[in-house]
PDB file of C-alpha atoms in Angstrom:
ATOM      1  CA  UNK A   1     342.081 -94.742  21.281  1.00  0.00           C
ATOM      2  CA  UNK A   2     344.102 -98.018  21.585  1.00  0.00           C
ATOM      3  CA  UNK A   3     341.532-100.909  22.343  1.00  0.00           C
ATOM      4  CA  UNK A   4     344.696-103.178  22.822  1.00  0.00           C
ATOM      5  CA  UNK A   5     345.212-104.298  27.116  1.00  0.00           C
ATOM      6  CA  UNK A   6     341.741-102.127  27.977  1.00  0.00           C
ATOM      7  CA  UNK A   7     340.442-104.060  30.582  1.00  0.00           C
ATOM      8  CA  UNK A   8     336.684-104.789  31.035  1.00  0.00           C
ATOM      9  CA  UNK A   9     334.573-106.253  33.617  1.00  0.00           C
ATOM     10  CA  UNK A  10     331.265-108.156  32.916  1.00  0.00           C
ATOM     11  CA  UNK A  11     329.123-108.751  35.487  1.00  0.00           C
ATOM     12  CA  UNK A  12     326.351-110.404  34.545  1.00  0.00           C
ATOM     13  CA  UNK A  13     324.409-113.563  35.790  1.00  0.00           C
ATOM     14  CA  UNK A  14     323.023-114.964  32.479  1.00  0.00           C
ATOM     15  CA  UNK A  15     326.008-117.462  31.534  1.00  0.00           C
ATOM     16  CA  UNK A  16     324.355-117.272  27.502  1.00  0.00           C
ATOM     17  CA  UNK A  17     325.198-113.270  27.539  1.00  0.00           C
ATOM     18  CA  UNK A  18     328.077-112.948  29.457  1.00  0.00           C
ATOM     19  CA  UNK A  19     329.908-115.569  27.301  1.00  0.00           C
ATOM     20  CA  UNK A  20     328.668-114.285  23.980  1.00  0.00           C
ATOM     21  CA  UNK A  21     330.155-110.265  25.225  1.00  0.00           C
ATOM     22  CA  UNK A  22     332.954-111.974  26.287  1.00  0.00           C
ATOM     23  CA  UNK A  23     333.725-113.917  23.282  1.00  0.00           C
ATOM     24  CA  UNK A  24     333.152-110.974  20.825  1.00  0.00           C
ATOM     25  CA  UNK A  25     335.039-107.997  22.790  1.00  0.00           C
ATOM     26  CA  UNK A  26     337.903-110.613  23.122  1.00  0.00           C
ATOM     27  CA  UNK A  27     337.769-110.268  19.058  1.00  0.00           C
ATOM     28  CA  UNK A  28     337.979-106.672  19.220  1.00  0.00           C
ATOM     29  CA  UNK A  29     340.793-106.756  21.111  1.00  0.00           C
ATOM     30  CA  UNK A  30     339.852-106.247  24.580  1.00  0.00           C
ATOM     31  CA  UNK A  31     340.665-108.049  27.643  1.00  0.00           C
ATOM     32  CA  UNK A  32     337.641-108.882  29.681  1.00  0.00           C
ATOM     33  CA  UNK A  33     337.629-110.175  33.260  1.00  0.00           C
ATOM     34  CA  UNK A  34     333.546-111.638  33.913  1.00  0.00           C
ATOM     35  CA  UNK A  35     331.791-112.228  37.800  1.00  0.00           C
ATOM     36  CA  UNK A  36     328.440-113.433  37.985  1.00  0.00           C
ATOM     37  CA  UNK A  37     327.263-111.952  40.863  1.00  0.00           C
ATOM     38  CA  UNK A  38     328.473-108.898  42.866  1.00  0.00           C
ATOM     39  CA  UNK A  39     330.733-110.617  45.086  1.00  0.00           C
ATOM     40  CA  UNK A  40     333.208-111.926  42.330  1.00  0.00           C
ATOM     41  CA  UNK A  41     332.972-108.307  40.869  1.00  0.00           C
ATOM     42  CA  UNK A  42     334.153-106.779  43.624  1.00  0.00           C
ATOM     43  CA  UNK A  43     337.425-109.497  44.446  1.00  0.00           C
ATOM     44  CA  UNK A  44     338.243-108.901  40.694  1.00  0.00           C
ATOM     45  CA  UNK A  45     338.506-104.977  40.738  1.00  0.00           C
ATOM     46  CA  UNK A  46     340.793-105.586  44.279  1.00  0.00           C
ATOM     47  CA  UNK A  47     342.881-107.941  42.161  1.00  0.00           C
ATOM     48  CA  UNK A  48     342.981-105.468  38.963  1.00  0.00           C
ATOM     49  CA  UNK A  49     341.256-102.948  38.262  1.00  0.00           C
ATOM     50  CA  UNK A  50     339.114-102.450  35.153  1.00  0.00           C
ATOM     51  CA  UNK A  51     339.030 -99.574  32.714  1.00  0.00           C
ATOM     52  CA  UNK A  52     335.508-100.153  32.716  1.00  0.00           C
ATOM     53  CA  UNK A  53     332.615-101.939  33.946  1.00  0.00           C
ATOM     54  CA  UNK A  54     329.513-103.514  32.324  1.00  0.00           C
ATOM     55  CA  UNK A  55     327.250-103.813  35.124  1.00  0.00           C
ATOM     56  CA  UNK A  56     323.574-105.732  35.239  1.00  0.00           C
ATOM     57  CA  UNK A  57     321.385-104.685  37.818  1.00  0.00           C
ATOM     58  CA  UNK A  58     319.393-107.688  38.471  1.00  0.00           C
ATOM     59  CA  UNK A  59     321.823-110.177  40.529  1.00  0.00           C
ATOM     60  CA  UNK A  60     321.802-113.193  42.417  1.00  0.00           C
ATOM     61  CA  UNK A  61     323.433-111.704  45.565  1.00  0.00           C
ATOM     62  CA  UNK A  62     322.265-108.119  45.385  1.00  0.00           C
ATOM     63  CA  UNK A  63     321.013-105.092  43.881  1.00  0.00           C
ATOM     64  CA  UNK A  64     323.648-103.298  40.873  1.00  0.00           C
ATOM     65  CA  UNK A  65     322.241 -99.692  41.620  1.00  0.00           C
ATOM     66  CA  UNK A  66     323.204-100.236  45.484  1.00  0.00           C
ATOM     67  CA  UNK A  67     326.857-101.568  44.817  1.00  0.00           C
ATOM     68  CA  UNK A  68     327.032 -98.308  42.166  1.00  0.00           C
ATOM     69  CA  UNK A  69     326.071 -96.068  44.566  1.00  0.00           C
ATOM     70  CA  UNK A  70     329.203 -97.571  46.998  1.00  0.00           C
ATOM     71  CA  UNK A  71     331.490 -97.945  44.234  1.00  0.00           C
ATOM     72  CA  UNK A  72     330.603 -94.322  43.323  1.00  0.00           C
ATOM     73  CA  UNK A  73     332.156 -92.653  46.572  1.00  0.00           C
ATOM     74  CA  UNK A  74     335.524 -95.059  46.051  1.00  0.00           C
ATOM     75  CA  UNK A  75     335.821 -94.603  42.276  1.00  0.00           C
ATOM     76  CA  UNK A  76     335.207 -93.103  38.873  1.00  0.00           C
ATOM     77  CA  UNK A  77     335.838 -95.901  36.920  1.00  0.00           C
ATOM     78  CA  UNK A  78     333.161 -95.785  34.057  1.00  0.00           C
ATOM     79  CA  UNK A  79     329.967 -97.926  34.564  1.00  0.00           C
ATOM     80  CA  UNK A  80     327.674 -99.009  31.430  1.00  0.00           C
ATOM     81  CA  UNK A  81     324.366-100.482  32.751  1.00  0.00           C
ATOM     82  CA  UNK A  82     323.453-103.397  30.614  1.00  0.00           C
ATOM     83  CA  UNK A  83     319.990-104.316  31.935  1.00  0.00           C
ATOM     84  CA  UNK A  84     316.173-105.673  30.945  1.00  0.00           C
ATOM     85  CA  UNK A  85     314.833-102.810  33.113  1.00  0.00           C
ATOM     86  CA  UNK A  86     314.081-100.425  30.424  1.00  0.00           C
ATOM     87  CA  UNK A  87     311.534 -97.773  31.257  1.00  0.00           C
ATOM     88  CA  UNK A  88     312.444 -94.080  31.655  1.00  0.00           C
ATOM     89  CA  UNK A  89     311.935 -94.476  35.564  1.00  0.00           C
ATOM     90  CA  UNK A  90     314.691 -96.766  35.594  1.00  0.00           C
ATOM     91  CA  UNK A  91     317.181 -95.141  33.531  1.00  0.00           C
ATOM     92  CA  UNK A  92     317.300 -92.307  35.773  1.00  0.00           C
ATOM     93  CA  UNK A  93     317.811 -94.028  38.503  1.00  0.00           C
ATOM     94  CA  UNK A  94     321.046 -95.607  36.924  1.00  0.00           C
ATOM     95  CA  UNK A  95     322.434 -92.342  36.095  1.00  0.00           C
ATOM     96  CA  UNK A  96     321.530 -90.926  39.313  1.00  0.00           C
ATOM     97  CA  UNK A  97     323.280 -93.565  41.068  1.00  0.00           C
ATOM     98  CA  UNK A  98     326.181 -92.561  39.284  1.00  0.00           C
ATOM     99  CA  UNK A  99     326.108 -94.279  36.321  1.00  0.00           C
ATOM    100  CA  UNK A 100     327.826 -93.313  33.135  1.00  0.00           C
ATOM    101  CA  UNK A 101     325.673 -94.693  30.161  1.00  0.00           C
ATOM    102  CA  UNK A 102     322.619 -96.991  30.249  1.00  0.00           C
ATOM    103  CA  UNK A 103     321.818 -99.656  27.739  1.00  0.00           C
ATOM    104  CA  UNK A 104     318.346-101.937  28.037  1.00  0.00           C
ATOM    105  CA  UNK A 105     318.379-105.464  26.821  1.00  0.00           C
ATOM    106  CA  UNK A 106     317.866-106.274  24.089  1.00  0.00           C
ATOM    107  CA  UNK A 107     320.653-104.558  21.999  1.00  0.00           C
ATOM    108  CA  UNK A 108     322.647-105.411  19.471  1.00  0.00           C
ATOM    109  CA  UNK A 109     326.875-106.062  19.808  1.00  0.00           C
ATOM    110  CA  UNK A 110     327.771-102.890  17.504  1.00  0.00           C
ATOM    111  CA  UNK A 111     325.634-100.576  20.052  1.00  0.00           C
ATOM    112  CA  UNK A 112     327.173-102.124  23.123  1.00  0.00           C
ATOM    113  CA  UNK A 113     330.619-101.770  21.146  1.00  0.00           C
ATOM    114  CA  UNK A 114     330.368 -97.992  20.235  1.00  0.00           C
ATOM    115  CA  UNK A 115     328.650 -97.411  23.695  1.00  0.00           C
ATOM    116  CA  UNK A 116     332.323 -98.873  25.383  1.00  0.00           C
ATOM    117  CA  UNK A 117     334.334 -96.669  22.900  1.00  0.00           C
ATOM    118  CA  UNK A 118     333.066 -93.839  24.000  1.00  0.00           C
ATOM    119  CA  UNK A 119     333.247 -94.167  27.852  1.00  0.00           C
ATOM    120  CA  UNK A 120     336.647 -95.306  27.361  1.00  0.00           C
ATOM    121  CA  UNK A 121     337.217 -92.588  24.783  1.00  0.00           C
ATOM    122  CA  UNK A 122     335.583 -90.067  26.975  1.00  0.00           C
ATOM    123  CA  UNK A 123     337.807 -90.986  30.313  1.00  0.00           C
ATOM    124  CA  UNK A 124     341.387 -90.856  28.339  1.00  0.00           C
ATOM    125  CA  UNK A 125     340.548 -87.335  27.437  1.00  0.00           C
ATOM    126  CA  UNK A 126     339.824 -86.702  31.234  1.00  0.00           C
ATOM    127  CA  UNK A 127     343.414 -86.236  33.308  1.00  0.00           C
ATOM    128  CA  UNK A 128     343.901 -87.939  36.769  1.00  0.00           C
ATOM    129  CA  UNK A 129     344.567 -85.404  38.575  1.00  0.00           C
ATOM    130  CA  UNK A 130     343.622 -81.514  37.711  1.00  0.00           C
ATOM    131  CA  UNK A 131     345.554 -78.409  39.354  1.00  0.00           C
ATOM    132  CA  UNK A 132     344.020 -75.190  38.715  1.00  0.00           C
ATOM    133  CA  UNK A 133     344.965 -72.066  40.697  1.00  0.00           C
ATOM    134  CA  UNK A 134     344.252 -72.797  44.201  1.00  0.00           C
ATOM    135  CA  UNK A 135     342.161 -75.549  42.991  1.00  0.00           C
ATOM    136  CA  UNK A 136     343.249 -79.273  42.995  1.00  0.00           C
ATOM    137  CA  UNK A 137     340.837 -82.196  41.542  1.00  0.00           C
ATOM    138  CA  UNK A 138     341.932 -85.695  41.810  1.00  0.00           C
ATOM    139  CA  UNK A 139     339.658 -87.027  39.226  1.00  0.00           C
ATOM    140  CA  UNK A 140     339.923 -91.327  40.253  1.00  0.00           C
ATOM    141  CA  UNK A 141     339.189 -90.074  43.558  1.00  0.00           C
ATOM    142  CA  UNK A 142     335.994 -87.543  42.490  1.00  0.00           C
ATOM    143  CA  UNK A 143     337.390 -85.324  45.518  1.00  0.00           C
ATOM    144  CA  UNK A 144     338.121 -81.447  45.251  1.00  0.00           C
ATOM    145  CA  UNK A 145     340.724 -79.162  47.510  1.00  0.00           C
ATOM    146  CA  UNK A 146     341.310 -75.626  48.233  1.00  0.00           C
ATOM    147  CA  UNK A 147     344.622 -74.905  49.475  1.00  0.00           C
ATOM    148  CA  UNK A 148     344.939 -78.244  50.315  1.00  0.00           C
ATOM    149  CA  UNK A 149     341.630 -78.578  52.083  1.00  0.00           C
ATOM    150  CA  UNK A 150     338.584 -81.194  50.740  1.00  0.00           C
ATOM    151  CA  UNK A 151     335.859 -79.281  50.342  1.00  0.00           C
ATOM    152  CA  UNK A 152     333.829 -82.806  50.449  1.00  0.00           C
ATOM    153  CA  UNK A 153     331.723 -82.022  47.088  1.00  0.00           C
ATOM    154  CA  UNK A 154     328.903 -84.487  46.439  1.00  0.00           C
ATOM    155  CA  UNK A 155     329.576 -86.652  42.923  1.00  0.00           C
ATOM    156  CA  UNK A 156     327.367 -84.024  41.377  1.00  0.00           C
ATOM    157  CA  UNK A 157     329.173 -81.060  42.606  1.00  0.00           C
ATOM    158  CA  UNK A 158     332.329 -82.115  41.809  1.00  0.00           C
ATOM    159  CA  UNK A 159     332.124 -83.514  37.867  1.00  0.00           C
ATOM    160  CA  UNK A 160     329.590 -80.160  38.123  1.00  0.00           C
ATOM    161  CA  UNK A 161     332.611 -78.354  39.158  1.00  0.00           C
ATOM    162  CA  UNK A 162     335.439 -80.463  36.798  1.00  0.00           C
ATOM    163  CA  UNK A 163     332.929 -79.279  34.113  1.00  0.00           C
ATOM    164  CA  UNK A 164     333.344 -76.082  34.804  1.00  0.00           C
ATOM    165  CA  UNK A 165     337.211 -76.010  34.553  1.00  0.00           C
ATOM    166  CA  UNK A 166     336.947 -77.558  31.185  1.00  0.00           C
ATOM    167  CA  UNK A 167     335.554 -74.881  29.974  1.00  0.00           C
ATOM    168  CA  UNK A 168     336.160 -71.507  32.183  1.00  0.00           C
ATOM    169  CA  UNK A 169     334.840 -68.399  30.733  1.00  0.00           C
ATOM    170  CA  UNK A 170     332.397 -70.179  28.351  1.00  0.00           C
ATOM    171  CA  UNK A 171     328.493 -69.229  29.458  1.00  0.00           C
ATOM    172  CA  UNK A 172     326.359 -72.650  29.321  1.00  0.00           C
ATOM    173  CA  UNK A 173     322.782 -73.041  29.755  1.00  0.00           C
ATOM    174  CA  UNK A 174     321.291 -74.931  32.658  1.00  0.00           C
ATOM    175  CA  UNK A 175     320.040 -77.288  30.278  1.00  0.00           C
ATOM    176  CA  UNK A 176     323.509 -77.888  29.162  1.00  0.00           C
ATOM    177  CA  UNK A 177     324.935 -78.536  31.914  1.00  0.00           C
ATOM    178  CA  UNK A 178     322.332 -80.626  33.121  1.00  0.00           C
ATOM    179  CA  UNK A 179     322.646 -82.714  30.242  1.00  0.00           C
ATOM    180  CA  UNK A 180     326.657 -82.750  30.385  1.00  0.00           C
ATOM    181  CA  UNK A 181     326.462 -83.877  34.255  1.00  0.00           C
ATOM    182  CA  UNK A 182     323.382 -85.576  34.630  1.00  0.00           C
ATOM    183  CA  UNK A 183     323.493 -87.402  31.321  1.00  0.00           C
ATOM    184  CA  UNK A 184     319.510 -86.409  30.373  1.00  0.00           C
ATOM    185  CA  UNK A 185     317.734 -83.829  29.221  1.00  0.00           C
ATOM    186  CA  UNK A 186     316.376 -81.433  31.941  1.00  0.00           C
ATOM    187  CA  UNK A 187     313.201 -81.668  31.070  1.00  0.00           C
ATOM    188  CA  UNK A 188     311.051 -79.518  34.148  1.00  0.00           C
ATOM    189  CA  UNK A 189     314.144 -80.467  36.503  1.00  0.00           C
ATOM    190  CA  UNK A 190     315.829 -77.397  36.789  1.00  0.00           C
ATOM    191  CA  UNK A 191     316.013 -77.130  41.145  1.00  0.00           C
ATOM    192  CA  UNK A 192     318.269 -79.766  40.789  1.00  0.00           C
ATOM    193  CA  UNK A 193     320.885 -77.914  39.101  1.00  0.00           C
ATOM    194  CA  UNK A 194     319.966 -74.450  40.817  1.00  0.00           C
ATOM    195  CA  UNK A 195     320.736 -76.294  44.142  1.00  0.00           C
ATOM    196  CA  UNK A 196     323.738 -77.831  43.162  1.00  0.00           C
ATOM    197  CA  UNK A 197     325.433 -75.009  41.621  1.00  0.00           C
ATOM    198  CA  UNK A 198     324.519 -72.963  45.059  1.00  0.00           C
ATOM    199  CA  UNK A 199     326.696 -75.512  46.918  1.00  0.00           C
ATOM    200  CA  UNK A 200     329.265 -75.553  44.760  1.00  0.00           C
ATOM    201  CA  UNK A 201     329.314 -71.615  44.509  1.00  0.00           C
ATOM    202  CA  UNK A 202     329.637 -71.521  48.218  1.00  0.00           C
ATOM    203  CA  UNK A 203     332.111 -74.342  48.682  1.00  0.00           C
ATOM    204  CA  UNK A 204     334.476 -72.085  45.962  1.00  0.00           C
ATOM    205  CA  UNK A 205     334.572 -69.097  48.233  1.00  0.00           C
ATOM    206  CA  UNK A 206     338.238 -68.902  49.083  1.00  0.00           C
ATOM    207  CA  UNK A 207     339.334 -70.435  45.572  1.00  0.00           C
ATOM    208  CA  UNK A 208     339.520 -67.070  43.539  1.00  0.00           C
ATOM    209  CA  UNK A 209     336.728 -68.609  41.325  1.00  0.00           C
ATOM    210  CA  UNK A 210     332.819 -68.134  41.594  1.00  0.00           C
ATOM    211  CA  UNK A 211     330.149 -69.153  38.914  1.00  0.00           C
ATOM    212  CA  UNK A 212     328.025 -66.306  38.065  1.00  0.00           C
ATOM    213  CA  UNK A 213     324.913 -66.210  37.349  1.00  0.00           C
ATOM    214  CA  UNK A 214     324.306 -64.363  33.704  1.00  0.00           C
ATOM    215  CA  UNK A 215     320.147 -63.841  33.140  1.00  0.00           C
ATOM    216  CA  UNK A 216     318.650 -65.173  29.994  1.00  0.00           C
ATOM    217  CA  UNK A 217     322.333 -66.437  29.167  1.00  0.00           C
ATOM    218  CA  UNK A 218     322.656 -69.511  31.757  1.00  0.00           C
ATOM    219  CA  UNK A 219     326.124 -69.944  34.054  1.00  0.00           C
ATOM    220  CA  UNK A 220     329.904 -69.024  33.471  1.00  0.00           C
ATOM    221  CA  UNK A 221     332.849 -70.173  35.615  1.00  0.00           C
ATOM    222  CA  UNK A 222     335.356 -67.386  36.332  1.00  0.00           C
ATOM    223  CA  UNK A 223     338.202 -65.529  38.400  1.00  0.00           C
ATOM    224  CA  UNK A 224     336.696 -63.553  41.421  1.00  0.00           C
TER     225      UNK A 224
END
């Protein structure tokens, strides 16, 4: 992965941490654009827009899970939480408002660091835009067609669905795929997943694909 013109966005509202990311990401080679609050975050992704965004949740002009969940319908752009709120109840909130990893303060630089390589890592290997068949993904956009129509998948449906292409023909487990999409472990949590995958199953009907079902085995995505 070449670090070199990768563009990150603090947003954070303590000046103490936001200069001391700044400062040693800068060192690594990064180019980091900072907001304290919300408001500055959003004018600097309309005047460029990040590779990725470190985003606090606590700010002075609003709430980061609420601006995650909007950002979330306009763009896929990976999102690290950085936050103090650190018990389990908040973490999955983050990552079921559409966050894509989740880091409680305190933490040390070389955690944040690998954290960032990843994401960034992780979205290279991910094309913009996916054809497949009948089916066509634009990935930045998190919207999925059929024949040219939107079948108007919910976040979880579609990187459900994206998922799925990735790896057609391979049988996962629910707890897999939970893991893979949800970023956590299922745990007892398994209507979530049952659900989804019957919308998605439904909204494929005139692709030529379906996801069966295969018992004791989990799911596999294939050619009706």
């Amino acid at each position: 992965m070449i670090i070199k013109d990768k563009l990150i966005l603090l947003v954070e509202d303590n000046e103490d941490v936001q200069e001391l990311n700044k400062s040693m990401l800068e060192d690594e080679g990064f180019v980091v654009n900072t907001a304290m609050t919300l408001s500055e975050a959003k004018i600097s992704i309309q005047q460029r827009k990040p590779d990725l965004i470190v985003l606090d949740i606590g700010l002075p002009d609003g709430n980061g899970l609420e601006f995650l969940r909007k950002f979330r319908k306009l763009s896929k752009i990976p999102v690290l939480l950085l936050t103090g709120y650190s018990e389990d109840t908040d973490v999955i909130k983050g990552y079921e408002n559409g966050c894509n990893d989740y880091l409680p303060k305190p933490y040390t630089f070389g955690v944040l660091l690998a954290r960032l390589k990843s994401l960034l890592q992780s979205a290279e290997q991910i094309p913009e835009r996916i054809a497949h068949g009948s089916l066509y993904l634009d990935v930045q956009s998190g919207r999925a067609f059929v024949n040219g129509n939107d079948l108007l998948l919910a976040q979880k449906e579609f990187f459900l669905l994206l998922y799925f292409i990735q790896n057609e023909d391979v049988i996962m487990t629910a707890e897999h795929l939970y893991k893979k999409v949800w970023g956590q472990p299922m745990n007892k949590n398994n209507q979530a997943i049952k659900k989804t995958i019957s919308r998605l199953r439904n909204s494929l009907e005139d692709s030529g694909y379906t996801i069966v079902v295969t018992r004791g085995k989990g799911y596999v995505f294939e050619r009706v």
